């Protein structure tokens, strides 16, 4: 998909599988823009909830989406979604959003609406002088960038993932979200063929990052 001047790294996995921490570390190591697509789905969910739109009312969802203007703000190495010029705050991690985000993100209309915005993050990364981007989510290696230079899929035991969320001080419905994210018809969470699968249950963050960074560094160093 890209030359070595600009690399694309895709990281997929379930809730609390380690995507954000590893993406953050890789963005720093290789000067990549860090794009957390879960935060995009969360920001849109928070906005729709704020407007009183239910995921069961498709005409209302369509009408609300048609009226939203998206932009991207780059803060440090991170891409943040702007909706009508505003970046959402802590509300995107609220209980309400945790409970609703998988319901909204299962809607094909919403996924389609976000597709070109997500792909357009390459342009944001280039404009800001990054060497590429690392994008995390559920369907990055399968749908958004199926020909990314590197595609990783992270797994971890459910009990370990629940422990990580508690350690982060968050109340999250990770099992329910995983069930919904994996069983939806459009772009379900799945390890795409050819992706590098890593089970992080018994690995430290440093070990997981090292196993991802090694092939990237080797690729960049090769003539
Ligand atoms: O990564 P996260 O747990 O913050 O993501 C929140 C939700 O967003 C997740 O439960 C499903 C949805 N999501 C998605 O459907 N596709 C993506 N690429 C990223 C997130």
Coordinates of C-alpha atoms and ligand atoms in Angstrom, one line a residue:
X1 CA 0.0 0.0 0.0
X2 CA 2.8 2.5 0.8
X3 CA 6.5 3.0 0.2
X4 CA 9.0 3.0 3.1
X5 CA 8.7 6.8 3.2
X6 CA 5.2 6.4 4.7
X7 CA 4.2 3.2 6.6
X8 CA 0.9 2.0 7.8
X9 CA 0.6 -0.2 10.9
X10 CA -2.8 -1.7 11.7
X11 CA -3.6 -3.0 15.2
X12 CA -6.9 -4.8 15.9
X13 CA -8.2 -6.6 19.0
X14 CA -10.9 -6.8 21.6
X15 CA -11.5 -4.3 24.4
X16 CA -8.5 -4.0 26.7
X17 CA -6.3 -6.3 24.6
X18 CA -3.5 -3.7 24.7
X19 CA -4.1 -1.8 21.5
X20 CA -3.7 1.7 22.8
X21 CA -0.6 1.2 24.9
X22 CA 1.2 -0.6 22.1
X23 CA 0.1 1.8 19.4
X24 CA 1.2 4.7 21.6
X25 CA 4.7 3.1 22.1
X26 CA 5.1 2.3 18.3
X27 CA 4.0 5.9 17.4
X28 CA 6.8 7.2 19.6
X29 CA 9.4 4.8 18.4
X30 CA 8.8 5.2 14.7
X31 CA 7.3 8.7 14.5
X32 CA 3.9 7.6 13.5
X33 CA 0.6 9.4 14.0
X34 CA -1.4 7.4 16.5
X35 CA -5.0 7.0 15.4
X36 CA -7.4 5.4 17.9
X37 CA -10.5 4.6 15.9
X38 CA -12.3 3.4 19.0
X39 CA -12.2 7.1 20.2
X40 CA -13.8 8.1 16.9
X41 CA -16.7 5.7 17.4
X42 CA -16.9 6.9 21.0
X43 CA -17.0 10.6 20.1
X44 CA -19.7 10.0 17.6
X45 CA -21.7 7.9 20.1
X46 CA -21.4 10.6 22.8
X47 CA -22.6 13.2 20.3
X48 CA -25.6 11.1 19.2
X49 CA -26.5 10.4 22.8
X50 CA -26.2 14.1 23.6
X51 CA -28.7 14.8 20.9
X52 CA -31.1 12.2 22.2
X53 CA -30.7 9.9 19.2
X54 CA -31.3 6.2 19.8
X55 CA -29.4 3.5 17.8
X56 CA -32.8 1.9 17.0
X57 CA -34.0 5.0 15.2
X58 CA -32.1 4.8 11.9
X59 CA -33.8 7.9 10.2
X60 CA -32.7 10.0 13.2
X61 CA -29.2 8.5 13.1
X62 CA -28.9 9.3 9.4
X63 CA -30.2 12.8 9.9
X64 CA -27.9 13.5 12.8
X65 CA -24.8 12.2 11.0
X66 CA -25.6 14.3 7.9
X67 CA -25.4 17.4 10.0
X68 CA -22.1 16.7 11.7
X69 CA -18.9 18.3 10.4
X70 CA -15.8 16.2 11.2
X71 CA -12.2 17.4 11.5
X72 CA -9.0 16.2 13.1
X73 CA -6.9 17.9 15.6
X74 CA -3.3 16.6 16.1
X75 CA -2.2 16.8 19.8
X76 CA 1.3 15.5 20.2
X77 CA 1.4 12.3 18.2
X78 CA -2.3 11.7 18.6
X79 CA -5.2 12.3 16.2
X80 CA -8.4 13.5 17.9
X81 CA -11.7 13.8 16.2
X82 CA -13.4 17.2 16.0
X83 CA -17.1 17.3 15.7
X84 CA -18.3 20.7 14.6
X85 CA -15.0 22.1 15.7
X86 CA -15.0 20.6 19.2
X87 CA -12.9 17.7 20.6
X88 CA -14.9 15.5 23.0
X89 CA -13.5 15.2 26.5
X90 CA -13.7 12.5 29.2
X91 CA -17.4 11.8 28.4
X92 CA -16.2 9.4 25.6
X93 CA -15.2 6.9 28.4
X94 CA -18.4 7.3 30.4
X95 CA -20.5 4.4 31.4
X96 CA -23.3 5.6 29.0
X97 CA -20.9 5.6 26.1
X98 CA -19.3 2.2 27.1
X99 CA -22.8 0.7 27.1
X100 CA -23.9 2.2 23.8
X101 CA -20.8 2.4 21.6
X102 CA -21.0 -1.2 20.3
X103 CA -24.7 -0.7 19.4
X104 CA -24.0 2.4 17.4
X105 CA -20.9 1.0 15.8
X106 CA -22.8 -2.1 14.6
X107 CA -24.8 0.2 12.2
X108 CA -23.6 -0.2 8.6
X109 CA -24.6 3.5 7.9
X110 CA -22.4 4.8 10.7
X111 CA -19.4 2.5 9.6
X112 CA -19.8 3.6 6.0
X113 CA -20.0 7.3 7.1
X114 CA -16.7 6.9 9.0
X115 CA -14.8 5.0 6.4
X116 CA -13.3 7.8 4.3
X117 CA -12.7 9.9 7.4
X118 CA -10.6 7.1 8.8
X119 CA -8.7 6.5 5.5
X120 CA -8.2 10.2 5.3
X121 CA -6.0 10.1 8.4
X122 CA -3.1 9.2 6.1
X123 CA -3.4 12.8 4.7
X124 CA -3.4 14.2 8.2
X125 CA -0.3 12.3 9.1
X126 CA 1.5 13.4 5.9
X127 CA 0.5 17.0 6.4
X128 CA 1.9 17.0 9.9
X129 CA 5.2 15.4 8.9
X130 CA 4.8 11.9 10.4
X131 CA 6.6 9.0 8.9
X132 CA 3.3 7.0 8.7
X133 CA 0.5 6.1 11.0
X134 CA -0.4 3.4 13.5
X135 CA -4.2 2.9 13.6
X136 CA -6.0 0.8 16.1
X137 CA -9.5 -0.6 16.1
X138 CA -11.5 -3.7 15.2
X139 CA -11.5 -3.7 11.4
X140 CA -8.3 -1.8 10.5
X141 CA -6.4 -4.8 9.0
X142 CA -9.5 -6.2 7.4
X143 CA -11.5 -3.3 6.0
X144 CA -9.8 0.1 6.5
X145 CA -6.3 -0.8 5.4
X146 CA -6.3 -4.4 4.3
X147 CA -3.0 -3.8 2.6
X148 CA -1.3 -2.1 5.5
X149 CA 2.5 -2.7 5.7
X150 CA 2.0 -4.4 9.1
X151 CA -1.2 -5.9 10.5
X152 CA -1.3 -7.1 14.1
X153 CA -4.1 -8.7 16.0
X154 CA -3.9 -8.7 19.8
X155 CA -5.6 -11.2 22.1
X156 CA -5.6 -11.6 25.9
X157 CA -7.6 -13.8 28.3
X158 CA -10.8 -12.2 29.4
X159 CA -9.8 -12.2 33.1
X160 CA -6.6 -10.4 32.3
X161 CA -8.4 -7.8 30.2
X162 CA -11.0 -7.2 33.0
X163 CA -8.1 -6.7 35.4
X164 CA -6.5 -4.1 33.1
X165 CA -9.7 -2.1 32.9
X166 CA -10.0 -2.1 36.7
X167 CA -6.4 -1.0 37.0
X168 CA -7.2 1.9 34.6
X169 CA -10.0 2.9 37.0
X170 CA -12.6 2.3 34.3
X171 CA -16.0 0.6 34.5
X172 CA -16.3 -1.2 31.2
X173 CA -18.6 -3.8 29.7
X174 CA -15.8 -5.5 27.8
X175 CA -17.3 -8.9 27.5
X176 CA -20.6 -7.6 26.2
X177 CA -18.8 -5.2 23.8
X178 CA -16.7 -8.0 22.5
X179 CA -19.7 -10.2 22.0
X180 CA -21.5 -7.4 20.0
X181 CA -18.3 -6.4 18.1
X182 CA -17.5 -10.0 17.1
X183 CA -21.1 -11.0 16.1
X184 CA -22.2 -7.9 14.1
X185 CA -22.7 -8.4 10.3
X186 CA -20.7 -5.4 9.1
X187 CA -16.9 -5.5 9.7
X188 CA -16.9 -7.8 12.8
X189 CA -13.9 -8.1 15.0
X190 CA -11.9 -10.9 13.6
X191 CA -8.2 -11.7 13.0
X192 CA -7.8 -11.1 9.3
X193 CA -5.9 -13.8 7.3
X194 CA -2.2 -12.9 7.2
X195 CA -2.2 -10.7 10.3
X196 CA 0.3 -11.3 13.0
X197 CA -1.6 -12.6 16.0
X198 CA -0.1 -11.9 19.5
X199 CA -1.4 -13.2 22.8
X200 CA -0.5 -10.6 25.4
X201 CA -1.9 -12.4 28.4
X202 CA 1.4 -13.4 29.9
X203 CA 3.6 -10.8 28.3
X204 CA 4.6 -7.4 29.6
X205 CA 3.8 -4.3 27.6
X206 CA 7.5 -4.0 26.7
X207 CA 7.6 -7.6 25.4
X208 CA 4.5 -7.1 23.2
X209 CA 5.9 -3.8 21.8
X210 CA 9.3 -5.4 21.2
X211 CA 7.6 -8.2 19.2
X212 CA 5.8 -5.7 17.1
X213 CA 8.7 -3.3 16.7
X214 CA 11.2 -5.9 15.5
X215 CA 9.6 -6.6 12.1
X216 CA 9.0 -2.9 11.5
X217 CA 12.5 -2.0 12.4
X218 CA 13.9 -4.8 10.1
X219 CA 11.7 -3.6 7.2
X220 CA 12.8 0.0 7.6
X221 CA 16.4 -0.9 7.9
X222 CA 16.4 -3.2 4.8
X223 CA 17.9 -1.6 1.7
Ligands
LIG1 O1 -11.2 0.5 21.2 P1 -12.4 0.9 22.1 O2 -12.8 -0.2 23.1 O3 -12.3 2.3 22.7 O4 -13.7 0.9 21.0 C1 -15.0 1.3 21.4 C2 -16.0 0.6 20.5 O5 -15.9 1.1 19.2 C3 -15.8 -0.9 20.3 O6 -16.5 -1.6 21.4 C4 -16.4 -1.2 19.0 C5 -16.2 0.1 18.2 N1 -15.2 0.1 17.2 C6 -15.5 -0.5 16.0 O7 -16.5 -1.0 15.8 N2 -14.5 -0.4 15.0 C7 -13.3 0.1 15.2 N3 -12.4 0.1 14.2 C8 -13.0 0.7 16.5 C9 -13.9 0.6 17.5

